[in-house]
Short mmCIF file of C-alpha atoms and ligand atoms in Angstrom, two decimals:
data_model
loop_
_atom_site.label_atom_id
_atom_site.label_comp_id
_atom_site.label_asym_id
_atom_site.label_seq_id
_atom_site.Cartn_x
_atom_site.Cartn_y
_atom_site.Cartn_z
CA UNK A 599 -25.00 10.00 22.01
CA UNK A 600 -22.74 12.82 21.30
CA UNK A 601 -20.98 14.12 18.13
CA UNK A 602 -17.51 12.57 19.04
CA UNK A 603 -18.80 9.28 19.76
CA UNK A 604 -20.49 8.91 16.44
CA UNK A 605 -17.18 9.98 14.67
CA UNK A 606 -15.54 6.73 15.91
CA UNK A 607 -13.91 5.06 12.86
CA UNK A 608 -13.63 1.33 13.52
CA UNK A 609 -10.76 0.67 10.99
CA UNK A 610 -8.91 3.55 12.97
CA UNK A 611 -9.41 1.49 16.13
CA UNK A 612 -8.14 -1.51 14.13
CA UNK A 613 -5.17 0.08 13.28
CA UNK A 614 -4.30 1.10 16.66
CA UNK A 615 -5.24 -2.26 17.81
CA UNK A 616 -3.24 -3.94 15.47
CA UNK A 617 -0.05 -1.66 16.30
CA UNK A 618 -0.43 -2.40 20.16
CA UNK A 619 -0.76 -6.38 19.37
CA UNK A 620 2.77 -6.04 17.46
CA UNK A 621 4.16 -4.10 19.57
CA UNK A 622 3.31 -6.73 22.61
CA UNK A 623 4.29 -9.51 20.85
CA UNK A 624 7.57 -7.53 20.33
CA UNK A 625 8.01 -7.10 23.75
CA UNK A 626 6.61 -11.11 24.85
CA UNK A 627 9.34 -11.99 22.31
CA UNK A 628 12.19 -10.15 24.22
CA UNK A 629 11.23 -11.26 27.22
CA UNK A 630 11.26 -14.80 26.56
CA UNK A 631 14.85 -14.12 24.99
CA UNK A 632 15.74 -12.76 28.12
CA UNK A 633 14.22 -15.57 30.33
CA UNK A 634 16.17 -17.74 27.72
CA UNK A 635 19.33 -16.35 28.32
CA UNK A 636 19.01 -16.11 32.15
CA UNK A 637 17.86 -20.10 32.32
CA UNK A 638 21.38 -20.60 30.23
CA UNK A 639 23.38 -18.66 32.51
CA UNK A 640 21.56 -20.31 35.25
CA UNK A 641 22.82 -23.98 34.22
CA UNK A 642 26.41 -22.83 33.40
CA UNK A 643 27.03 -21.00 36.61
CA UNK A 644 25.22 -24.72 38.22
CA UNK A 645 28.15 -26.59 36.23
CA UNK A 646 30.44 -24.40 37.62
CA UNK A 647 29.53 -24.39 40.98
CA UNK A 648 29.40 -28.20 41.36
CA UNK A 649 33.17 -28.26 40.21
CA UNK A 650 34.29 -25.70 42.71
CA UNK A 651 32.56 -27.90 45.16
CA UNK A 652 34.28 -30.83 44.15
CA UNK A 653 37.54 -29.10 44.40
CA UNK A 654 36.73 -27.61 47.82
CA UNK A 655 36.62 -31.17 48.85
CA UNK A 656 39.56 -32.29 47.23
CA UNK A 657 41.80 -29.52 48.86
CA UNK A 658 40.32 -30.29 52.11
CA UNK A 659 41.42 -33.89 51.44
CA UNK A 660 44.52 -32.75 50.38
CA UNK A 661 45.19 -30.20 53.43
CA UNK A 662 44.55 -32.76 55.57
CA UNK A 663 47.24 -35.08 53.96
CA UNK A 664 49.76 -32.68 54.08
CA UNK A 665 48.60 -31.79 57.72
CA UNK A 666 49.55 -34.84 58.32
CA UNK A 667 52.92 -34.93 56.65
CA UNK A 668 53.84 -31.73 58.09
CA UNK A 669 53.17 -33.15 61.72
CA UNK A 670 55.60 -36.23 61.08
CA UNK A 671 58.16 -33.65 59.91
CA UNK A 672 57.55 -31.59 62.78
CA UNK A 673 57.77 -34.83 65.00
CA UNK A 674 60.71 -35.86 63.28
CA UNK A 675 62.71 -32.18 63.51
CA UNK A 676 61.91 -31.95 67.42
CA UNK A 677 63.60 -35.62 67.69
CA UNK A 678 66.71 -34.64 65.42
CA UNK A 679 67.02 -31.36 67.27
CA UNK A 680 66.48 -33.02 70.84
CA UNK A 681 69.14 -35.50 70.21
CA UNK A 682 71.59 -33.77 67.89
CA UNK A 683 74.62 -35.46 68.81
CA UNK A 684 73.15 -38.59 67.88
CA UNK A 685 72.36 -36.81 64.27
CA UNK A 686 74.66 -35.94 61.35
CA UNK A 687 74.61 -32.49 60.24
CA UNK A 688 72.72 -33.44 56.73
CA UNK A 689 70.32 -35.46 58.95
CA UNK A 690 69.33 -32.48 60.91
CA UNK A 691 69.25 -30.22 57.71
CA UNK A 692 67.19 -32.86 56.00
CA UNK A 693 65.04 -32.78 59.02
CA UNK A 694 64.70 -28.88 59.13
CA UNK A 695 63.95 -28.09 55.40
CA UNK A 696 61.34 -31.19 55.02
CA UNK A 697 59.54 -29.68 58.19
CA UNK A 698 59.72 -26.24 56.55
CA UNK A 699 58.69 -27.64 53.11
CA UNK A 700 55.46 -29.25 54.55
CA UNK A 701 54.43 -25.75 56.01
CA UNK A 702 54.90 -24.20 53.06
CA UNK A 703 52.96 -26.27 51.52
CA UNK A 704 49.99 -26.31 53.84
CA UNK A 705 49.81 -22.48 53.75
CA UNK A 706 49.70 -22.69 50.14
CA UNK A 707 46.81 -25.30 49.96
CA UNK A 708 45.03 -23.23 52.98
CA UNK A 709 45.04 -20.28 50.50
CA UNK A 710 43.44 -22.02 48.04
CA UNK A 711 40.66 -23.75 49.93
CA UNK A 712 40.09 -20.09 50.76
CA UNK A 713 39.93 -18.71 47.39
CA UNK A 714 37.74 -21.81 46.34
CA UNK A 715 35.27 -21.11 49.14
CA UNK A 716 34.95 -17.59 48.55
CA UNK A 717 34.27 -18.34 44.92
CA UNK A 718 31.49 -20.65 45.69
CA UNK A 719 29.91 -18.64 47.98
CA UNK A 720 30.09 -15.92 45.06
CA UNK A 721 28.57 -18.53 42.40
CA UNK A 722 26.12 -19.17 45.09
CA UNK A 723 24.88 -15.63 45.16
CA UNK A 724 24.90 -15.16 41.82
CA UNK A 725 22.76 -18.31 41.08
CA UNK A 726 20.27 -16.88 43.76
CA UNK A 727 20.00 -13.42 41.52
CA UNK A 728 19.43 -15.24 38.33
CA UNK A 729 16.87 -17.51 40.00
CA UNK A 730 14.78 -14.36 40.57
CA UNK A 731 15.56 -12.85 37.18
CA UNK A 732 14.12 -16.06 35.35
CA UNK A 733 10.93 -16.36 37.54
CA UNK A 734 10.37 -12.70 36.93
CA UNK A 735 10.68 -13.02 33.51
CA UNK A 736 8.16 -15.97 33.38
CA UNK A 737 5.65 -14.36 35.45
CA UNK A 738 5.96 -11.36 32.88
CA UNK A 739 5.92 -13.51 29.96
CA UNK A 740 2.83 -15.24 31.63
CA UNK A 741 1.22 -11.69 32.20
CA UNK A 742 1.74 -10.51 28.53
CA UNK A 743 -0.13 -13.51 27.21
CA UNK A 744 -2.85 -12.58 28.97
CA UNK A 745 -2.70 -9.11 27.96
CA UNK A 746 -2.42 -10.58 24.11
CA UNK A 747 -5.48 -12.79 24.71
CA UNK A 748 -7.55 -9.66 25.84
CA UNK A 749 -6.29 -7.55 22.73
CA UNK A 750 -7.12 -10.35 20.57
CA UNK A 751 -10.24 -11.44 22.09
CA UNK A 752 -12.41 -9.05 24.21
CA UNK A 753 -10.54 -5.81 22.41
CA UNK A 754 -11.79 -7.30 19.05
CA UNK A 755 -15.28 -7.62 20.40
CA UNK A 756 -15.74 -4.00 21.09
CA UNK A 757 -14.43 -3.23 17.94
CA UNK A 758 -16.98 -5.26 16.20
CA UNK A 759 -19.52 -3.86 18.52
CA UNK A 760 -18.33 -0.29 17.53
CA UNK A 761 -18.72 -1.49 13.97
CA UNK A 762 -21.93 -2.64 14.55
CA UNK A 763 -23.23 0.17 15.89
CA UNK A 764 -22.06 2.54 12.82
CA UNK A 765 -23.88 0.10 10.72
CA UNK A 766 -26.83 0.66 12.66
CA UNK A 767 -26.36 4.32 12.59
CA UNK A 768 -26.00 4.12 9.08
CA UNK A 769 -29.19 1.88 8.75
CA UNK A 770 -30.97 4.37 10.99
CA UNK A 771 -30.34 7.47 8.58
CA UNK A 772 -31.53 5.44 5.56
CA UNK A 773 -34.55 4.99 7.78
CA UNK A 774 -35.07 8.66 8.18
CA UNK A 775 -34.41 8.98 4.57
CA UNK A 776 -36.92 6.53 3.44
CA UNK A 777 -39.61 8.01 5.94
CA UNK A 778 -38.90 11.50 4.14
CA UNK A 779 -39.26 10.10 0.89
CA UNK A 780 -42.76 8.69 1.96
CA UNK A 781 -43.56 11.53 3.25
CA UNK A 782 -42.73 13.30 -0.05
CA UNK A 783 -44.70 10.71 -1.88
CA UNK A 784 -47.90 11.18 0.04
CA UNK A 785 -47.88 15.17 -0.06
CA UNK A 786 -47.38 14.45 -3.98
CA UNK A 787 -50.40 12.01 -4.07
CA UNK A 788 -52.40 14.36 -2.13
CA UNK A 789 -51.51 17.31 -4.02
CA UNK A 790 -52.19 16.13 -7.44
CA UNK A 791 -55.36 13.94 -6.54
CA UNK A 792 -57.50 15.34 -4.09
CA UNK A 793 -56.17 18.41 -3.51
CA UNK A 794 -56.65 19.21 -7.73
CA UNK A 795 -60.09 17.66 -7.62
CA UNK A 796 -61.14 20.17 -4.41
CA UNK A 797 -59.98 23.01 -6.41
CA UNK A 798 -61.66 21.72 -9.42
CA UNK A 799 -64.90 21.53 -7.26
CA UNK A 800 -64.57 25.19 -5.89
CA UNK A 801 -64.20 26.54 -9.43
CA UNK A 802 -67.17 24.49 -10.78
CA UNK A 803 -69.48 25.62 -7.73
CA UNK A 804 -68.47 29.21 -8.43
CA UNK A 805 -69.67 28.28 -12.09
CA UNK A 806 -72.53 26.85 -10.98
CA UNK A 807 -74.15 29.79 -9.49
CA UNK A 808 -73.54 31.66 -12.81
CA UNK A 809 -75.32 28.78 -14.60
CA UNK A 810 -78.27 28.62 -12.45
CA UNK A 811 -79.13 32.71 -12.78
CA UNK A 812 -78.16 32.25 -16.70
CA UNK A 813 -79.54 28.62 -17.90
CA UNK A 814 -81.82 27.74 -15.47
CA UNK A 815 -82.39 24.69 -13.09
CA UNK A 816 -81.84 21.71 -15.52
CA UNK A 817 -78.43 22.97 -16.48
CA UNK A 818 -77.73 23.68 -12.93
CA UNK A 819 -78.92 20.34 -11.95
CA UNK A 820 -76.57 18.48 -14.61
CA UNK A 821 -73.91 20.59 -13.37
CA UNK A 822 -74.59 19.32 -9.73
CA UNK A 823 -74.54 15.47 -10.77
CA UNK A 824 -71.01 16.07 -12.67
CA UNK A 825 -69.56 17.85 -9.23
CA UNK A 826 -71.16 14.77 -7.23
CA UNK A 827 -69.00 12.20 -9.70
CA UNK A 828 -65.76 14.80 -8.63
CA UNK A 829 -66.65 14.77 -4.95
CA UNK A 830 -66.95 11.01 -4.86
CA UNK A 831 -63.86 10.56 -6.94
CA UNK A 832 -61.81 12.47 -4.46
CA UNK A 833 -63.28 10.91 -1.70
CA UNK A 834 -62.24 7.26 -3.17
CA UNK A 835 -59.00 8.71 -3.75
CA UNK A 836 -58.54 10.09 -0.05
CA UNK A 837 -59.75 6.80 1.26
CA UNK A 838 -57.17 5.04 -0.76
CA UNK A 839 -54.34 7.22 0.43
CA UNK A 840 -55.43 6.76 4.13
CA UNK A 841 -55.61 2.95 3.52
CA UNK A 842 -52.25 2.91 2.30
CA UNK A 843 -50.83 4.71 5.50
CA UNK A 844 -52.35 2.56 7.55
CA UNK A 845 -54.94 -0.06 7.17
CA UNK A 846 -57.24 0.43 9.92
CA UNK A 847 -59.34 -2.74 8.95
CA UNK A 848 -56.42 -4.73 10.10
CA UNK A 849 -57.50 -3.69 13.80
CA UNK A 850 -60.86 -4.62 13.26
CA UNK A 851 -60.98 -7.54 10.81
CA UNK A 852 -57.39 -9.24 11.33
CA UNK A 853 -54.98 -10.27 8.68
CA UNK A 854 -56.69 -12.36 6.11
CA UNK A 855 -59.64 -9.73 5.46
CA UNK A 856 -57.44 -6.98 5.32
CA UNK A 857 -55.38 -8.46 2.74
CA UNK A 858 -58.35 -9.67 1.03
CA UNK A 859 -59.64 -6.25 0.51
CA UNK A 860 -56.47 -4.53 -0.41
CA UNK A 861 -55.72 -7.42 -2.90
CA UNK A 862 -59.07 -6.55 -4.56
CA UNK A 863 -58.38 -3.03 -4.69
CA UNK A 864 -54.84 -3.78 -6.26
CA UNK A 865 -56.59 -6.08 -8.96
CA UNK A 866 -59.23 -3.17 -9.58
CA UNK A 867 -56.41 -0.25 -9.97
CA UNK A 868 -53.83 -2.62 -11.86
CA UNK A 869 -56.10 -4.61 -14.08
CA UNK A 870 -53.70 -7.75 -13.11
CA UNK A 871 -54.95 -11.07 -11.81
CA UNK A 872 -54.26 -11.16 -8.50
CA UNK A 873 -54.64 -14.44 -6.17
CA UNK A 874 -54.76 -14.80 -2.49
CA UNK A 875 -54.77 -18.11 -0.91
CA UNK A 876 -54.82 -18.67 3.13
CA UNK A 877 -53.76 -22.00 4.06
CA UNK A 878 -54.37 -23.31 7.70
CA UNK A 879 -56.28 -22.25 10.70
CA UNK A 880 -55.86 -18.22 10.68
CA UNK A 881 -55.73 -16.28 14.02
CA UNK A 882 -55.34 -12.70 15.72
CA UNK A 883 -51.51 -12.36 16.25
CA UNK A 884 -50.14 -9.12 18.02
CA UNK A 885 -50.75 -5.74 16.17
CA UNK A 886 -47.00 -5.61 15.65
CA UNK A 887 -46.73 -8.45 14.06
CA UNK A 888 -50.00 -8.10 12.03
CA UNK A 889 -48.85 -4.81 10.65
CA UNK A 890 -45.46 -6.26 9.96
CA UNK A 891 -46.91 -9.21 7.69
CA UNK A 892 -49.39 -6.61 5.94
CA UNK A 893 -46.36 -4.37 5.32
CA UNK A 894 -44.18 -7.43 3.73
CA UNK A 895 -46.83 -8.44 1.49
CA UNK A 896 -47.67 -5.06 0.43
CA UNK A 897 -44.02 -4.27 -0.36
CA UNK A 898 -43.77 -7.19 -2.23
CA UNK A 899 -46.78 -6.82 -4.12
CA UNK A 900 -46.29 -3.25 -5.14
CA UNK A 901 -42.73 -4.05 -6.24
CA UNK A 902 -44.61 -6.90 -9.02
CA UNK A 903 -47.08 -4.12 -9.83
CA UNK A 904 -44.36 -1.56 -10.35
CA UNK A 905 -41.67 -3.31 -11.82
CA UNK A 906 -42.51 -6.73 -13.07
CA UNK A 907 -44.99 -6.07 -15.81
CA UNK A 908 -46.58 -9.39 -14.77
CA UNK A 909 -50.18 -10.92 -15.88
CA UNK A 910 -50.40 -12.89 -12.61
CA UNK A 911 -49.83 -11.93 -8.59
CA UNK A 912 -50.54 -14.76 -6.30
CA UNK A 913 -50.20 -14.87 -2.54
CA UNK A 914 -49.99 -17.14 -0.24
CA UNK A 915 -50.47 -17.24 3.53
CA UNK A 916 -49.92 -20.23 5.72
CA UNK A 917 -50.50 -20.82 9.14
CA UNK A 918 -48.93 -23.41 11.31
CA UNK A 919 -48.65 -24.07 14.77
CA UNK A 920 -45.11 -22.70 14.93
CA UNK A 921 -44.88 -20.45 12.00
CA UNK A 922 -46.58 -17.99 9.36
CA UNK A 923 -45.26 -18.34 6.12
CA UNK A 924 -45.55 -15.93 3.05
CA UNK A 925 -45.09 -16.67 -0.51
CA UNK A 926 -45.48 -13.80 -2.91
CA UNK A 927 -44.94 -14.51 -6.74
CA UNK A 928 -45.21 -12.94 -9.97
CA UNK A 929 -45.05 -14.11 -13.53
CA UNK A 930 -43.13 -11.05 -14.81
CA UNK A 931 -39.99 -10.34 -16.20
CA UNK A 932 -38.06 -10.69 -12.96
CA UNK A 933 -34.68 -8.90 -12.51
CA UNK A 934 -30.91 -9.20 -11.96
CA UNK A 935 -30.13 -9.74 -8.11
CA UNK A 936 -26.68 -9.33 -8.47
CA UNK A 937 -27.09 -6.01 -9.62
CA UNK A 938 -27.27 -3.31 -6.45
CA UNK A 939 -30.61 -1.72 -6.07
CA UNK A 940 -30.77 1.86 -7.13
CA UNK A 941 -29.78 3.96 -4.38
CA UNK A 942 -33.44 5.50 -3.43
CA UNK A 943 -34.71 1.85 -3.32
CA UNK A 944 -35.89 1.19 -0.05
CA UNK A 945 -38.45 -1.25 0.10
CA UNK A 946 -36.43 -4.58 -0.06
CA UNK A 947 -34.05 -3.34 2.79
CA UNK A 948 -37.07 -2.31 4.70
CA UNK A 949 -38.57 -6.01 4.17
CA UNK A 950 -35.05 -7.53 5.68
CA UNK A 951 -34.93 -5.05 8.39
CA UNK A 952 -38.81 -6.08 9.41
CA UNK A 953 -38.14 -9.60 9.14
CA UNK A 954 -34.90 -9.53 10.83
CA UNK A 955 -36.96 -7.98 13.79
CA UNK A 956 -39.24 -10.67 13.65
CA UNK A 957 -36.41 -13.15 13.64
CA UNK A 958 -37.81 -15.10 10.51
CA UNK A 959 -36.31 -15.54 7.39
CA UNK A 960 -36.68 -14.00 3.83
CA UNK A 961 -35.29 -15.52 0.58
CA UNK A 962 -36.08 -13.72 -3.00
CA UNK A 963 -35.71 -15.84 -6.23
CA UNK A 964 -35.77 -14.17 -9.26
CA UNK A 965 -34.85 -15.07 -12.76
CA UNK A 966 -35.02 -12.32 -16.07
CA UNK A 967 -38.35 -13.35 -18.00
CA UNK A 968 -39.59 -15.83 -15.77
CA UNK A 969 -40.83 -13.70 -12.75
CA UNK A 970 -39.69 -13.10 -8.98
CA UNK A 971 -40.86 -14.81 -5.80
CA UNK A 972 -40.10 -13.84 -2.29
CA UNK A 973 -40.50 -16.80 0.80
CA UNK A 974 -40.84 -15.53 4.24
CA UNK A 975 -41.02 -17.70 7.25
CA UNK A 976 -41.66 -15.74 10.87
CA UNK A 977 -41.77 -18.09 13.54
CA UNK A 978 -44.70 -17.57 16.17
CA UNK A 979 -43.78 -16.48 19.70
CA UNK A 980 -46.14 -17.72 22.20
N1 ATP B 1441 -41.13 -8.44 -8.64
C1 ATP B 1441 -40.43 -7.72 -9.51
N2 ATP B 1441 -40.21 -7.71 -10.41
C2 ATP B 1441 -39.38 -7.02 -11.14
N3 ATP B 1441 -38.34 -6.59 -10.69
C3 ATP B 1441 -38.21 -6.16 -9.36
C4 ATP B 1441 -39.21 -7.12 -8.56
N4 ATP B 1441 -39.37 -6.50 -6.94
C5 ATP B 1441 -37.99 -5.68 -7.11
N5 ATP B 1441 -37.35 -5.31 -8.29
C6 ATP B 1441 -36.49 -4.53 -8.93
O1 ATP B 1441 -35.20 -4.69 -7.25
C7 ATP B 1441 -35.28 -3.33 -7.23
C8 ATP B 1441 -35.45 -2.83 -5.77
O2 ATP B 1441 -36.95 -2.95 -5.23
P1 ATP B 1441 -36.95 -2.43 -3.77
O3 ATP B 1441 -38.60 -2.86 -3.08
O4 ATP B 1441 -36.12 -2.20 -3.09
O5 ATP B 1441 -37.06 -0.81 -4.31
P2 ATP B 1441 -38.04 0.00 -5.29
O6 ATP B 1441 -39.42 -0.77 -5.40
O7 ATP B 1441 -37.32 0.37 -6.59
O8 ATP B 1441 -38.36 1.66 -4.67
P3 ATP B 1441 -39.01 1.43 -3.23
O9 ATP B 1441 -39.62 0.42 -2.85
O10 ATP B 1441 -38.28 2.26 -1.89
O11 ATP B 1441 -40.59 2.36 -3.47
C9 ATP B 1441 -36.78 -2.48 -7.74
O12 ATP B 1441 -36.22 -1.26 -8.25
C10 ATP B 1441 -36.63 -3.34 -9.27
O13 ATP B 1441 -35.66 -2.85 -10.07
MG1 MG B 1442 -40.27 -1.60 -3.86
#
């Protein structure tokens, strides 16, 4: 992973996402507004069109009727003109004016009809264009909904993934720190224990030479005895350190005998009562799982030794068909679990991580002055 990728800040991403969502939501409501406006105008134009259509029909009827009257007036005028001797002057003038009046009326009606038809065509054109706008706005609103769904769903998930990755990265760094801490502890142990003893052995063996030449064989023999005790202690110490690093017996003997050996050792070193109860049929499990279980018990027991001032430390292991259950209890002083652990405390955190990897569950109960119990259940995968 590149350094640039490591610096992604999920909060920043969240901020950008929220702003984008706000902007898109705003656009969506504007599009809804446009769509609503267009729809209202569309309905208004429709009403107008209906009215104009009605007017066109009426004007056509009116034109027909006027045409009829004009025709009669023309016939009358033709009749009067033909036999003008038979008619009075006023009759002739009336017939002429009548024919003229209907002719003018008809031309006005034709003009109105033309205008109405033009208006109708124009309205139909506008309605068509508006309909297109309404449809486009609706499809745009639909697309924006899809975008919003992505922004609220899938993209948020990506943000969660980034956040998750960041947490994992932080946890990784803590593990590295814990490993460094562990190395420091081991080197300190070797330095204070076996290395110190070896240095002493070296000095004493040089002294032995001097004693032999100056004081004789007996004195030298006593010194050799002391030296032997020192080397034996040193060897014991080296073995313990090696054992703490990696209980080799686990591979050869399996879980319960290794735990038994380990707990006897703890009992001897701490002077506390340490009990092991194994229930059910123990069998071999994948190495990774056996090591994890051993480490979980080791951490819980060493916490009890280090922090609890307990008299009794009890370890129960139960094997069933589907689960391995671990129960580690002490009768010590307990601790306040609501208080955050010290910054250099990694034991419990590591336990939780191990249990999570094994898809199990871990519960810790502690009450001041009543001791602490750790309950772990791990599913057995076939
Ligand atoms: N059995 C217990 N009795 C009393 N206090 C406990 C017990 N187990 C844990 N604690 C308290 O919880 C703290 C956190 O334990 P944890 O194992 O995480 O860290 P640690 O033992 O202090 O350091 P590390 O395990 O990294 O060497 C301890 O410092 C101690 O105060
Ligand atoms: Mg611890």
